[in-house]
Coordinates of C-alpha atoms in Angstrom, one line a residue:
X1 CA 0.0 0.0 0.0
X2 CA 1.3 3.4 -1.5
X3 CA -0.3 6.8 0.3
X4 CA 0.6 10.2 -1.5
X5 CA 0.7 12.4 1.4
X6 CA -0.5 16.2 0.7
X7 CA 3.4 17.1 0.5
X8 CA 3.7 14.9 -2.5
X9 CA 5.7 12.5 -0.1
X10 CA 5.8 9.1 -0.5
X11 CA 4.7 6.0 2.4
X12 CA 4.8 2.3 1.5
X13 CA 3.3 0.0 4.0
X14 CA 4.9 -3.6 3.1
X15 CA 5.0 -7.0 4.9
X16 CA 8.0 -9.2 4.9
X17 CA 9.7 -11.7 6.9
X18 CA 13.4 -13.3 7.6
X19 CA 14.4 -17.0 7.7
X20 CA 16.4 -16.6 10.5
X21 CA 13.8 -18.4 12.6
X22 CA 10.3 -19.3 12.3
X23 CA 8.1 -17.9 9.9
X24 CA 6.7 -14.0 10.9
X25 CA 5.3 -11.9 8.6
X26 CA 5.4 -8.3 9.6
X27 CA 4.6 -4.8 8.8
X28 CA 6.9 -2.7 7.6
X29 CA 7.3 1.3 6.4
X30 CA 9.3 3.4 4.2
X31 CA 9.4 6.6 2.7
X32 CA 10.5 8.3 -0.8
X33 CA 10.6 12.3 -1.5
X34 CA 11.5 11.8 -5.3
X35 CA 8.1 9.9 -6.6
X36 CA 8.9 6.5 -5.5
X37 CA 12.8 5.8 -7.2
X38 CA 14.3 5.8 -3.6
X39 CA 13.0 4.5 -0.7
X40 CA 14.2 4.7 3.1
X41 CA 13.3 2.2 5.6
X42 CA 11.2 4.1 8.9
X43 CA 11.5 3.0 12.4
X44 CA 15.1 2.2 12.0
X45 CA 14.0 -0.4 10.1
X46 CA 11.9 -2.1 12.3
X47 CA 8.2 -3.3 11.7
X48 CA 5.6 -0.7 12.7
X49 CA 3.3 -4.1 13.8
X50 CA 4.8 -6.8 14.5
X51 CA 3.4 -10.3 14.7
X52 CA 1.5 -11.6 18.3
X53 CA 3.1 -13.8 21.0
X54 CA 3.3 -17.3 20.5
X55 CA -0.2 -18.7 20.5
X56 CA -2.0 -15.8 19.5
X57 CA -4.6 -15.7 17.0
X58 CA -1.6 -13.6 14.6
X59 CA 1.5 -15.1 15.8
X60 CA 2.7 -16.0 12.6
X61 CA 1.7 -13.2 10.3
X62 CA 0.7 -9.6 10.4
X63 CA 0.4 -8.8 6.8
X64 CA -1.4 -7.3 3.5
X65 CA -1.5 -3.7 5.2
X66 CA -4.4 -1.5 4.3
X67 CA -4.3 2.3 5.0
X68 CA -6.9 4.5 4.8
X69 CA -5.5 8.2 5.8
X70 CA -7.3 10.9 7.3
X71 CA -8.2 13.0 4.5
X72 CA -10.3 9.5 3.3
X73 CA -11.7 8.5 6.7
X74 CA -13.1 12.0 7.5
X75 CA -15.4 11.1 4.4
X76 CA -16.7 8.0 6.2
X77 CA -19.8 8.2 8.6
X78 CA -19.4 7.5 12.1
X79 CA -16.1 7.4 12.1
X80 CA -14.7 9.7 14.9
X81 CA -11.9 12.6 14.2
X82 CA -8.6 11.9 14.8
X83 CA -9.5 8.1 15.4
X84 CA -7.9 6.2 12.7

């Protein structure tokens, strides 16, 4: 998921994972100022969600982000301000 922020900036949401233990899909972010042909990892590079503990209902994957930003969700009934 790609959002075009009113600046003309640039945020991916991704999921990945590593095979350096079991399988956990997470969610990761990045950023680009110059229309998507550089991107920089945010959160030092860390997920933004990661998966649950062991034996939760989303211990092994936290993925296919969906992003709805606030300039969308203030179109949406009942949903409250600032409450995304």
């Amino acid at each position: 998921e790609v959002v075009r922020l009113p600046n003309g900036s640039l945020w991916m949401y991704y999921f990945g994972g590593g095979l350096d233990g079991p399988l956990r899909m997470q969610i990761g972010m990045a950023a680009s100022e110059d229309g998507g042909l550089r991107w920089v990892r945010l959160n030092g590079g860390e997920p933004v969600l990661r998966s649950g503990e062991p034996d939760s209902f989303d211990a092994q994957f936290v993925a296919w982000p969906r992003v709805l930003p606030p300039w969308i969700t203030a179109q949406v009934p009942g949903i409250p301000t600032g409450k995304w």
